mmCIF file of C-alpha atoms in Angstrom:
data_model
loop_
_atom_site.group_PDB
_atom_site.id
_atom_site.type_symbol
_atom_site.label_atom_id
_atom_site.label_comp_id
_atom_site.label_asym_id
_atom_site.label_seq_id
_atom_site.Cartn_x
_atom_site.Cartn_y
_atom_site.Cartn_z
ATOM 1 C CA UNK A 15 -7.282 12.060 67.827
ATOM 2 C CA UNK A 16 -8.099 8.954 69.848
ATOM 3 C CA UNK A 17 -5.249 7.371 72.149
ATOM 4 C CA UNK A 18 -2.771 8.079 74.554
ATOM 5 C CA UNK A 19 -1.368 11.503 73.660
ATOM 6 C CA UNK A 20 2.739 11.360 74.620
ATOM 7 C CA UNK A 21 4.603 14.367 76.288
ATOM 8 C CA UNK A 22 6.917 15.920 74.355
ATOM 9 C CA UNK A 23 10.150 17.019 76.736
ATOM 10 C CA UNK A 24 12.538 20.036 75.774
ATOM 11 C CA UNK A 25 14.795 17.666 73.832
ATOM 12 C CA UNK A 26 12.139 16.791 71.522
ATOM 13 C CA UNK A 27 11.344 13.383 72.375
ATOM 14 C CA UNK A 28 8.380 11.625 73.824
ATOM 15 C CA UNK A 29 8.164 10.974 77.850
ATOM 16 C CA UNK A 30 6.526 7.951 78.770
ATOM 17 C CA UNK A 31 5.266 6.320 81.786
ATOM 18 C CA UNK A 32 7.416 3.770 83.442
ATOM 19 C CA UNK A 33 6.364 0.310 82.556
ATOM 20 C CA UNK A 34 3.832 -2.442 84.615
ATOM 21 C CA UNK A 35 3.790 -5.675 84.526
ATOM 22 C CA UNK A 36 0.593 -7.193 84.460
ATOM 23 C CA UNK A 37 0.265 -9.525 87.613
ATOM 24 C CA UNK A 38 -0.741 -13.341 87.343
ATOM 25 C CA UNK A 39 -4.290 -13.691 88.500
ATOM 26 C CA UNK A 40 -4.465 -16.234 91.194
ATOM 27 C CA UNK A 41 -8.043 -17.909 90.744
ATOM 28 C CA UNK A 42 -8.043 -21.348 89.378
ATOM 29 C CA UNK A 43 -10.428 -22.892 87.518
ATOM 30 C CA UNK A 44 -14.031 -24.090 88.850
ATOM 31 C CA UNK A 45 -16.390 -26.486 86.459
ATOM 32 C CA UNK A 46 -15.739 -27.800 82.812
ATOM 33 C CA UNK A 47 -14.609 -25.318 80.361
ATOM 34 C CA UNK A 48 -13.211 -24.937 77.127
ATOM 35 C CA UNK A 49 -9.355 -25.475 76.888
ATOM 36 C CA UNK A 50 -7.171 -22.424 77.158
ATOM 37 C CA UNK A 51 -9.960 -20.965 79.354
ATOM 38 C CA UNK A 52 -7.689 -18.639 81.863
ATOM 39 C CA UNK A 53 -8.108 -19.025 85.292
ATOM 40 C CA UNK A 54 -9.614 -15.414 86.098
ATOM 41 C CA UNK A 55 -12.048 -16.314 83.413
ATOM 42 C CA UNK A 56 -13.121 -19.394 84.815
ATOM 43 C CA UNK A 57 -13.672 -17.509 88.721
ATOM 44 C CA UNK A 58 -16.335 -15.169 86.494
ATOM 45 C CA UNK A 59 -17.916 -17.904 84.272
ATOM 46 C CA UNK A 60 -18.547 -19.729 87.866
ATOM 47 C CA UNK A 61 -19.773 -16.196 89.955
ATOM 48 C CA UNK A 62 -21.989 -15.432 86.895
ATOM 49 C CA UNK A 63 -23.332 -19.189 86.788
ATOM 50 C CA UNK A 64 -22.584 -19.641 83.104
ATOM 51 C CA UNK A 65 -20.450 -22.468 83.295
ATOM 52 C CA UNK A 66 -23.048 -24.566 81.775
ATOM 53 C CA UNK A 67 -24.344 -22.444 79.272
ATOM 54 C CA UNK A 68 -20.858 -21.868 77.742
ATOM 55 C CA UNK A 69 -21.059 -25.799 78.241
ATOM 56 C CA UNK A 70 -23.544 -26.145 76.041
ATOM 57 C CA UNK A 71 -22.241 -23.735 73.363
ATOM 58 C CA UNK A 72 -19.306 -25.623 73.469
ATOM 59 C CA UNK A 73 -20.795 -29.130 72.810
ATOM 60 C CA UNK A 74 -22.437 -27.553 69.959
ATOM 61 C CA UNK A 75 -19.450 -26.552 68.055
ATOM 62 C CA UNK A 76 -18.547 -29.997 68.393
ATOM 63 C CA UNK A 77 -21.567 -31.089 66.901
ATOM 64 C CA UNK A 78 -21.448 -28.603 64.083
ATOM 65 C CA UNK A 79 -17.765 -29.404 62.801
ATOM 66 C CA UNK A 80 -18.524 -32.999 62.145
ATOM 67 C CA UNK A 81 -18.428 -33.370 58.593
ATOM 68 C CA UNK A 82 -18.874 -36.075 56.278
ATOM 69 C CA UNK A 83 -15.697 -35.476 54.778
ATOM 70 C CA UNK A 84 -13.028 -37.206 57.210
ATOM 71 C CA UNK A 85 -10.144 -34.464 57.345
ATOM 72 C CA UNK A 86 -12.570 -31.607 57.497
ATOM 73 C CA UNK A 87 -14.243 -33.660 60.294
ATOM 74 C CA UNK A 88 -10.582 -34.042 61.859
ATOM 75 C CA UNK A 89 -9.310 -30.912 61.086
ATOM 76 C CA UNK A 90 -12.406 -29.270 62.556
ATOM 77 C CA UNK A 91 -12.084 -31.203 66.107
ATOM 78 C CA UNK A 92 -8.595 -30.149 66.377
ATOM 79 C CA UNK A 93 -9.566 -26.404 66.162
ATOM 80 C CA UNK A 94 -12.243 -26.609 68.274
ATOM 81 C CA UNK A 95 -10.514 -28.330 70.999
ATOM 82 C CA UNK A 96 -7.312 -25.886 70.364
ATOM 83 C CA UNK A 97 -10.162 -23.738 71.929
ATOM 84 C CA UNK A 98 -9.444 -20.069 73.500
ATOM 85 C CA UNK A 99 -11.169 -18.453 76.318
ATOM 86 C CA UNK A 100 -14.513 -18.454 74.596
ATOM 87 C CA UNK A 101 -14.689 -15.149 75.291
ATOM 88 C CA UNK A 102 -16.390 -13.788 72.804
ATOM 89 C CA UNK A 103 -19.299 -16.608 73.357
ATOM 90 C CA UNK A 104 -19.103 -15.512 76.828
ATOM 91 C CA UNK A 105 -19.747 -11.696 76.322
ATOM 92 C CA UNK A 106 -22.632 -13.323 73.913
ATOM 93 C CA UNK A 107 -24.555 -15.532 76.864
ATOM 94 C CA UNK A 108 -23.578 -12.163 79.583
ATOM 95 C CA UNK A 109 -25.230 -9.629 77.352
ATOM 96 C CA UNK A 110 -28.296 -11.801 77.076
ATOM 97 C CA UNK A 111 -28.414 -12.075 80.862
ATOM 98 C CA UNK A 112 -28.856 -8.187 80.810
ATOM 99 C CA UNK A 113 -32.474 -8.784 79.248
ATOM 100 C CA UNK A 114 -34.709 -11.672 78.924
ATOM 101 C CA UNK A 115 -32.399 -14.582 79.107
ATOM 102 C CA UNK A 116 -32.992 -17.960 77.207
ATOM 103 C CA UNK A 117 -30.373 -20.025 76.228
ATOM 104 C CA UNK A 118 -31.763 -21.442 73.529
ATOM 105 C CA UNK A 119 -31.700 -17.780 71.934
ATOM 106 C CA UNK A 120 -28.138 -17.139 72.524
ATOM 107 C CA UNK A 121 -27.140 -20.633 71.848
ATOM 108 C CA UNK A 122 -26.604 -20.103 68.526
ATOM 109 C CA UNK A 123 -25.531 -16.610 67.726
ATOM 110 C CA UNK A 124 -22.813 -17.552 70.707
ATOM 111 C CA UNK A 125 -21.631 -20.026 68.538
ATOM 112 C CA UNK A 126 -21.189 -17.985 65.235
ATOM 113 C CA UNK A 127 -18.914 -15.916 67.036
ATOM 114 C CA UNK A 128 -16.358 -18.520 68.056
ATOM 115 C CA UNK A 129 -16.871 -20.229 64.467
ATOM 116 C CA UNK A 130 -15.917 -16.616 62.989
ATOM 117 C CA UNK A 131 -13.173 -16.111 65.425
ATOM 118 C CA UNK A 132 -11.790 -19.639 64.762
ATOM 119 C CA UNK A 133 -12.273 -19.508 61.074
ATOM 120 C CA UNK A 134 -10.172 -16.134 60.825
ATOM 121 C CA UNK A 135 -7.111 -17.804 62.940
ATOM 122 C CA UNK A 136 -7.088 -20.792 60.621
ATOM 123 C CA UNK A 137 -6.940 -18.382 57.793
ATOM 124 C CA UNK A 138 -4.056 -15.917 59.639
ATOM 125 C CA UNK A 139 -2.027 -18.774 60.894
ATOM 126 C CA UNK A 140 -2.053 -19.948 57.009
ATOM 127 C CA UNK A 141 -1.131 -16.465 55.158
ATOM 128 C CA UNK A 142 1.570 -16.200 58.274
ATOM 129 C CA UNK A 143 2.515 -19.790 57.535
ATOM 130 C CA UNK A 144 2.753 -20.039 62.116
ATOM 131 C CA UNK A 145 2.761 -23.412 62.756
ATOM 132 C CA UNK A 146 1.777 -23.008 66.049
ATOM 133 C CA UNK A 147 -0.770 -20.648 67.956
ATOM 134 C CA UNK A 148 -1.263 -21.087 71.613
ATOM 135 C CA UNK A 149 1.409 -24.083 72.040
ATOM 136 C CA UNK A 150 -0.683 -26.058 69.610
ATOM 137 C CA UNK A 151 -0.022 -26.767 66.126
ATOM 138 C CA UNK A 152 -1.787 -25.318 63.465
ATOM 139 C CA UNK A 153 -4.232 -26.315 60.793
ATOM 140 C CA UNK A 154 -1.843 -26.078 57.794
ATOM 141 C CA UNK A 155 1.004 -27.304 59.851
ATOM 142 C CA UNK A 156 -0.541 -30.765 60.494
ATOM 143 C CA UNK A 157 -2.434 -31.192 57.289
ATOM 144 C CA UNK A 158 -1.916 -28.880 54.790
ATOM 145 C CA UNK A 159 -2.218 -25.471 53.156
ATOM 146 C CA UNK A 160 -5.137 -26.416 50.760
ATOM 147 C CA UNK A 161 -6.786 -28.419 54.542
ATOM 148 C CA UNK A 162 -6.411 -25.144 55.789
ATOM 149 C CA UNK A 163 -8.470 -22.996 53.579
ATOM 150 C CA UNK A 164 -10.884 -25.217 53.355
ATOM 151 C CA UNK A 165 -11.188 -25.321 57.002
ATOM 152 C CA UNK A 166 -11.299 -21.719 57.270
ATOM 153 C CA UNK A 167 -13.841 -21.887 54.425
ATOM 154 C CA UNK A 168 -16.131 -24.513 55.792
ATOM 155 C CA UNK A 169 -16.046 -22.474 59.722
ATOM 156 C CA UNK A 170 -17.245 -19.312 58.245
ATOM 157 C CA UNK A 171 -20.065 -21.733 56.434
ATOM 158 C CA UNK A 172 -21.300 -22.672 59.496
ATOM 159 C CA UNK A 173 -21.040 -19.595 61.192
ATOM 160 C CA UNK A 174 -23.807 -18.633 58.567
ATOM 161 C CA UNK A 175 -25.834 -21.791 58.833
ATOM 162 C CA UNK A 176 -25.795 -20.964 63.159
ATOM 163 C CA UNK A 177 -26.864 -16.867 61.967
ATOM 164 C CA UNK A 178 -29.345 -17.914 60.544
ATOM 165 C CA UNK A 179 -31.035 -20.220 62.869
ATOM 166 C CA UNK A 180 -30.354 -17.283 65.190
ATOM 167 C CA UNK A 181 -33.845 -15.301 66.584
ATOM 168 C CA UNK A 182 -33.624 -11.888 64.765
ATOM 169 C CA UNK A 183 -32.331 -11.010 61.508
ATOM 170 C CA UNK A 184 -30.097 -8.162 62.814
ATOM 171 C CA UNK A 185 -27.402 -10.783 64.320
ATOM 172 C CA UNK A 186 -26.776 -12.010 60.663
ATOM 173 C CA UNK A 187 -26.430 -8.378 59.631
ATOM 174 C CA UNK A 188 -23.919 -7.778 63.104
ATOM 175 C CA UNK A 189 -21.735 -10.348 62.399
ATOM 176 C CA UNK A 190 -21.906 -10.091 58.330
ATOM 177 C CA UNK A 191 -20.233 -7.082 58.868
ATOM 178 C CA UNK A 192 -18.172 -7.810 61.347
ATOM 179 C CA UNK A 193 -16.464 -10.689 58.394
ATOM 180 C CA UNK A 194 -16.368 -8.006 55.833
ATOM 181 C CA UNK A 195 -14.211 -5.714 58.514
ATOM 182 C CA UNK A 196 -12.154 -8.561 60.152
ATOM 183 C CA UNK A 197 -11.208 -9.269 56.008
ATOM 184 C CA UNK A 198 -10.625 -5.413 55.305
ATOM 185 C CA UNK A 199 -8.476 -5.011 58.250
ATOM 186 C CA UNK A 200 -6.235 -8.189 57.491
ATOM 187 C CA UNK A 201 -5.061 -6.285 54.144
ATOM 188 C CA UNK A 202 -4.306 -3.002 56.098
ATOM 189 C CA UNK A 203 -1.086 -3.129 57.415
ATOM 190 C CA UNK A 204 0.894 -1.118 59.603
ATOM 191 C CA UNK A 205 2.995 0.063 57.889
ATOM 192 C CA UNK A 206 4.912 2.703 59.664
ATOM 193 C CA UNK A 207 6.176 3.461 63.035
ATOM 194 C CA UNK A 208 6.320 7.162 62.619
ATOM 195 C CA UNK A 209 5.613 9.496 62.502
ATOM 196 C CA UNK A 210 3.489 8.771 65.355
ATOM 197 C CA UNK A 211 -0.128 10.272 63.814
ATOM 198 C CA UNK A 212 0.256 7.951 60.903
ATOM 199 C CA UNK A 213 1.402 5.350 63.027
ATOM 200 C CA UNK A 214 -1.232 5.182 65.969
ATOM 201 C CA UNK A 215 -3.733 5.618 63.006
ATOM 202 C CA UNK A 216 -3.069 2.513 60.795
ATOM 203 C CA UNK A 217 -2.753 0.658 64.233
ATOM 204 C CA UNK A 218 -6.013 1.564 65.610
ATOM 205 C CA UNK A 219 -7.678 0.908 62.121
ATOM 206 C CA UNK A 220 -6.392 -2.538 62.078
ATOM 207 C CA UNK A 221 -6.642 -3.209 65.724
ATOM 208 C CA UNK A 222 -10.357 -1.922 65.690
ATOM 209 C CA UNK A 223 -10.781 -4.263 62.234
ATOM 210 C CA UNK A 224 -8.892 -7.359 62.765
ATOM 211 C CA UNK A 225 -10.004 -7.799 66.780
ATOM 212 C CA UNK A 226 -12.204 -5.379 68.631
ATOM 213 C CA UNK A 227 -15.463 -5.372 65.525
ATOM 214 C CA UNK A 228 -16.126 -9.592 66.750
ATOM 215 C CA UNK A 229 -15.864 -8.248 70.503
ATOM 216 C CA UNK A 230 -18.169 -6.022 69.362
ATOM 217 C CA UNK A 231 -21.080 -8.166 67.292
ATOM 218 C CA UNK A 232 -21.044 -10.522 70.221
ATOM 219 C CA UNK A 233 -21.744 -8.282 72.623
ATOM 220 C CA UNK A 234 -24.989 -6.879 70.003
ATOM 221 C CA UNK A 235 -25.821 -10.607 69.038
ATOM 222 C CA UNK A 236 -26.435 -11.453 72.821
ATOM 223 C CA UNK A 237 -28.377 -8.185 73.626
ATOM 224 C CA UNK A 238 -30.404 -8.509 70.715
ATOM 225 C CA UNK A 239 -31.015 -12.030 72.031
ATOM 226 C CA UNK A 240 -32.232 -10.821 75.360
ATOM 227 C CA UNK A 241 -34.810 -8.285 73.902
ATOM 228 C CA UNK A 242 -32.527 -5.784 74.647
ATOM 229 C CA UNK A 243 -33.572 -2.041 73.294
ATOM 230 C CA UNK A 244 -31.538 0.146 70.849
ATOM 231 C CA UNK A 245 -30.265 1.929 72.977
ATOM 232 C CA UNK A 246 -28.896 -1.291 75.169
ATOM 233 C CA UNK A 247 -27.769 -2.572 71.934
ATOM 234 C CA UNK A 248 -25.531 0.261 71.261
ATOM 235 C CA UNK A 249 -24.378 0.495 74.392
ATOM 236 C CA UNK A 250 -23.345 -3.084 74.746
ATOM 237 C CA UNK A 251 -21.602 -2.794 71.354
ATOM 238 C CA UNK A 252 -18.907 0.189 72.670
ATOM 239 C CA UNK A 253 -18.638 -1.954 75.478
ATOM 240 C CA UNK A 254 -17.705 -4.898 73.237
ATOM 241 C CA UNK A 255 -15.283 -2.824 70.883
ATOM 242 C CA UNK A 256 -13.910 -0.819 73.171
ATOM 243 C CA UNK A 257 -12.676 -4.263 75.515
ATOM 244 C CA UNK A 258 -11.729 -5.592 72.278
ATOM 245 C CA UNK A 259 -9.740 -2.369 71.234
ATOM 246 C CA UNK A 260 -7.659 -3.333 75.277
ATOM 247 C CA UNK A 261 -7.715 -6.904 74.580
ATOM 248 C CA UNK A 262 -5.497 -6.575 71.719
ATOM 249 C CA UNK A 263 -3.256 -4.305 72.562
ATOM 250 C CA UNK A 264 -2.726 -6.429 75.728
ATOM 251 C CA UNK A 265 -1.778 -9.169 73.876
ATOM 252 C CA UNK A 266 1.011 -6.685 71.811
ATOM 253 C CA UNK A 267 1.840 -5.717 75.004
ATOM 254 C CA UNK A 268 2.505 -9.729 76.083
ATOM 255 C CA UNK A 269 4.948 -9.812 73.177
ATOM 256 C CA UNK A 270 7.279 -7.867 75.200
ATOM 257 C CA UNK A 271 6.832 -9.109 78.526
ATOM 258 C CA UNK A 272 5.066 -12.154 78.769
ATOM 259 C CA UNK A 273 6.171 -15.595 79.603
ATOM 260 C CA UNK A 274 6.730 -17.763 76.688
ATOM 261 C CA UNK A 275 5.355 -20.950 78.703
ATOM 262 C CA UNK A 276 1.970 -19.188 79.260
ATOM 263 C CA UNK A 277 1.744 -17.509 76.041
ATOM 264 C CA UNK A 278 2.818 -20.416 73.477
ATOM 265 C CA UNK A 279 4.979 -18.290 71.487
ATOM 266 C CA UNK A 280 8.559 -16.478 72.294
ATOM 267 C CA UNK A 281 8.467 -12.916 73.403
ATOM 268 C CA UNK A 282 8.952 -10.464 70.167
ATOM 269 C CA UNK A 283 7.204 -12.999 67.840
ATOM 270 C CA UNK A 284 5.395 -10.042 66.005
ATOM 271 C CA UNK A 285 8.916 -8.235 65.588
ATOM 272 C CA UNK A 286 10.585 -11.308 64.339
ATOM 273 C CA UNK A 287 7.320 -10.943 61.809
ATOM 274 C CA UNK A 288 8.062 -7.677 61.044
ATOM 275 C CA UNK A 289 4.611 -6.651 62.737
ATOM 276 C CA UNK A 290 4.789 -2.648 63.975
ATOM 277 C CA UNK A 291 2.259 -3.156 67.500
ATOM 278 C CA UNK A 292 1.510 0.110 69.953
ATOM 279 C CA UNK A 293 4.643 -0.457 72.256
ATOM 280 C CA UNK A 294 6.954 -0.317 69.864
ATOM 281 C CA UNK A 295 4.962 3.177 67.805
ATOM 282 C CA UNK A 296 5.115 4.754 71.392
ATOM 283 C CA UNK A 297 8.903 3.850 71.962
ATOM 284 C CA UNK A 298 9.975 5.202 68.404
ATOM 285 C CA UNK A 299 8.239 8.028 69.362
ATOM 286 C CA UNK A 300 9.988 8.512 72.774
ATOM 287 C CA UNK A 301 13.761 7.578 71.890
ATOM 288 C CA UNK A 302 15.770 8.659 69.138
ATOM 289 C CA UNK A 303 17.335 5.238 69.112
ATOM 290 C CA UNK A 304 19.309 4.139 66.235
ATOM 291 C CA UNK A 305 18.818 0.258 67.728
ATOM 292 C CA UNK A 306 14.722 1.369 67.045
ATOM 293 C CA UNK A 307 15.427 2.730 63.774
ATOM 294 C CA UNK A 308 17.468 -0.126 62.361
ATOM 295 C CA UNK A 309 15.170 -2.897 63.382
ATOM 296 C CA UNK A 310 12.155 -0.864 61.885
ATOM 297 C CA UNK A 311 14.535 -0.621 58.297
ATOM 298 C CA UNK A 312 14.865 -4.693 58.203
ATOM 299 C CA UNK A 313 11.683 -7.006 57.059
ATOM 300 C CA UNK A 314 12.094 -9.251 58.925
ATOM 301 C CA UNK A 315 14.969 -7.849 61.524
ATOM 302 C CA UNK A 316 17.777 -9.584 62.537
ATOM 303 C CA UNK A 317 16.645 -12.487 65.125
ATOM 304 C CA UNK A 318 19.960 -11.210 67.240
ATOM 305 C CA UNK A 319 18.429 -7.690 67.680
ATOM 306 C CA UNK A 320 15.497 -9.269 68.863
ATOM 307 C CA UNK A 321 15.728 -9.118 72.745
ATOM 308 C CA UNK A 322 17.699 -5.612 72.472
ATOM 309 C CA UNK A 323 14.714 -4.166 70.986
ATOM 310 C CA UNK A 324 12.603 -5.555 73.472
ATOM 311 C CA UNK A 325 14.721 -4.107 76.738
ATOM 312 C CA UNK A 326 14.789 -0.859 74.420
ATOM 313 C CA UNK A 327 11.006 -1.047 74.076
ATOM 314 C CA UNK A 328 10.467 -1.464 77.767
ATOM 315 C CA UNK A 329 13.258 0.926 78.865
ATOM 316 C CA UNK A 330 12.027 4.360 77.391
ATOM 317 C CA UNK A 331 8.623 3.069 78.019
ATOM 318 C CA UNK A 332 6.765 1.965 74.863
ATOM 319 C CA UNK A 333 5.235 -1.022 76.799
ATOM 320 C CA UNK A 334 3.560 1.607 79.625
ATOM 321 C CA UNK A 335 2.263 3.853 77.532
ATOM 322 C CA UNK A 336 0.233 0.800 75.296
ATOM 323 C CA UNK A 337 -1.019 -0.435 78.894
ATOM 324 C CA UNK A 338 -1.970 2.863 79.796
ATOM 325 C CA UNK A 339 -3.726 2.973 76.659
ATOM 326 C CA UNK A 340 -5.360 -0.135 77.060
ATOM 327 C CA UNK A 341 -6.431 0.695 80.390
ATOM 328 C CA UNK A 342 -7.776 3.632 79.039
ATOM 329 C CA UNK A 343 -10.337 1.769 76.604
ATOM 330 C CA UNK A 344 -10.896 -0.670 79.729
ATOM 331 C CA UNK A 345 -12.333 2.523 81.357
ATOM 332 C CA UNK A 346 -14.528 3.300 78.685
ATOM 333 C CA UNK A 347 -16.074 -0.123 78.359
ATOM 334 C CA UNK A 348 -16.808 -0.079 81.973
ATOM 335 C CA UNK A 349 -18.607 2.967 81.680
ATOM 336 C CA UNK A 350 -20.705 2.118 78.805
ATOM 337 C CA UNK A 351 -22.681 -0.487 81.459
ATOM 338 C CA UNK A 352 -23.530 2.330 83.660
ATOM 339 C CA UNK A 353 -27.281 2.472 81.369
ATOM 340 C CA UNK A 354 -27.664 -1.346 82.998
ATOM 341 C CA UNK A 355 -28.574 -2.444 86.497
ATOM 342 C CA UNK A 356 -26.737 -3.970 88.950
ATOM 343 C CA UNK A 357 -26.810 -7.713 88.138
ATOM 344 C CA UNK A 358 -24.250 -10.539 88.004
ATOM 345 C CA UNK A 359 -24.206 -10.830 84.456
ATOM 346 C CA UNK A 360 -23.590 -6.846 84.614
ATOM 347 C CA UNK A 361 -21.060 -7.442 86.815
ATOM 348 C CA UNK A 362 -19.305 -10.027 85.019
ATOM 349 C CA UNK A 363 -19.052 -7.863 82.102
ATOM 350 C CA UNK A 364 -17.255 -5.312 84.330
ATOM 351 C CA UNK A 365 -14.567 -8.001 85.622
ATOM 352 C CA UNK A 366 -13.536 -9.297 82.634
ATOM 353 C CA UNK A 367 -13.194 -5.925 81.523
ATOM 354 C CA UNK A 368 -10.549 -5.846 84.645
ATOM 355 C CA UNK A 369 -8.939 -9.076 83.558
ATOM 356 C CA UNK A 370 -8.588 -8.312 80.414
ATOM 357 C CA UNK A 371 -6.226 -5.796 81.513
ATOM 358 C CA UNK A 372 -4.802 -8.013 83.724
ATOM 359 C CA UNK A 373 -4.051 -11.015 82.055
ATOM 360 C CA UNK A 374 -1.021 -12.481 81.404
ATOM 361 C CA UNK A 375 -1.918 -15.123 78.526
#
């Protein structure tokens, strides 16, 4: 089956690889982004001279969460400038570069994406009642739950109303599917840390569902957008689900290890959640630990077993063998370009699949 495939050792247990810390990139950011926008990010946007473009996409989610209604209107600011990386428009304008590039093409379909991926955070940080995502506060926490939904509601409305001023039917049908995925993988769970088949299953299900399919429509929307052929459409779709596949598990990954100034959360928020991510499948799989094993029983664990779990996690190597995995997908999505020319939008693609890995927020 698909993923990292542990080695058993004559005890019975799993051997993994000894843990790596991703290292903090070092570039800084060049031109006017989008809040949140990493630095590594922003040292690509600038080298593939997309800064404005992304610029553009960016003033027009403005423009399209304005609403009559005054809350929505507010509400609707104060997700947009919560921002992100803008990733996913990002991979939207790059994969248009690969073909016949207008912006007015990608403009839109670029935007759907981030409306989608904002709409389906509004909607998670309500059903996980978070008040905070990324250091800022959330939706429901600053209105309320009923604000929230609505919100949600009225971002997934526009994401259709930007579809379909799009330039080819196919990106509605890309991203309509994408929702209907995103939605099925929300209510699929992982349930289980072992045994490890089940386990890596239901995670790459939901991981694949909840994250990588937008990485994925993006990357189609914008190739589509640029004329691109079937084949380059394909293509730039594994690309986009496979780097969406690492980005996630990255960011499980950062629950462990990362810094809780950069990230905007404490480290083991998803075990205080009760949420089973790779590192910890691949430790329970390495280590009979009864420390493992008891925190797995509780929903949700005991806050002071916390930051044992988390040395226990790193220590028998649950958090190398997710990065190896992610690197493993990063791999893939590189190779997927190889039908392309060399080009900086080509190349682009290629380093943000290395920062990706990379990253520490």
């Amino acid at each position: 089956m698909a993923g990292y495939q542990p080695q058993l050792n004559p005890s019975g247990s799993v051997s993994l690889p000894e843990a790596r810390i991703p290292t903090t990139n070092s570039h800084h950011s060049t031109g006017e982004l989008p809040p949140q926008t990493a630095g590594g990010l922003a040292s690509i946007f600038h080298r593939a001279n997309i800064l404005a473009d992304l610029g553009a996409i960016e003033q027009r989610l403005l423009e399209c969460t304005h609403s009559r209604v005054a809350v929505i209107s507010a509400a609707g600011a104060h997700t947009v400038r919560s921002g992100g990386k803008r990733l996913r428009a990002a991979l939207a304008v790059l994969a248009a570069r690969l073909g016949h590039y207008q912006l007015d093409r990608v403009l839109h379909p670029a935007a759907a994406a981030e409306l989608i991926h904002a709409a389906s955070l509004v909607h998670d940080d309500l059903v996980d009642q978070a008040n905070r995502r990324r250091g800022q506060i959330t939706v429901h926490a600053r209105w309320d739950n009923d604000v929230a939904l609505m919100v949600g509601d009225y971002f997934f409305a526009l994401a259709a109303a930007e579809m379909a001023l799009s330039p080819d039917p196919r990106i509605i049908t890309f991203y309509a599917e994408a929702v209907q995925t995103i939605c099925e993988g929300e209510l699929s769970p992982v349930t289980v840390a072992e045994p490890f088949d089940r386990a890596l299953r239901q995670y790459l299900y939901k991981t694949g569902a909840k994250t990588a399919v937008l990485f994925e429509a993006a990357c189609k929307a914008g190739m589509v957008a640029g004329g691109g052929s079937d084949e380059q459409i394909a293509a730039l779709g594994r690309y986009g689900y496979d780097l969406g596949m690492a980005f996630q598990i990255v960011d499980d990954v950062l629950d462990f290890i990362g810094d809780e100034r950069t990230l905007g959360k404490p480290a083991g928020n998803d075990l205080r959640q009760g949420t089973i991510t790779l590192p910890l499948i691949y430790a329970t799989a390495a280590s009979p630990s009864p420390l493992l094993r008891e925190v797995l029983a509780q929903t949700p664990p005991d806050d002071a077993l916390v930051a044992d779990v988390i040395r226990e996690v790193i220590a028998v190597g649950g958090v190398a063998a997710a990065q190896t995995e992610a690197e493993r997908y990063i791999e893939q999505a590189i190779a997927h370009l190889a039908i392309f020319p060399a080009s900086p939008a080509r190349q682009a693609l290629i380093d943000i699949a290395r920062f990706v890995i990379e990253r520490t927020v």
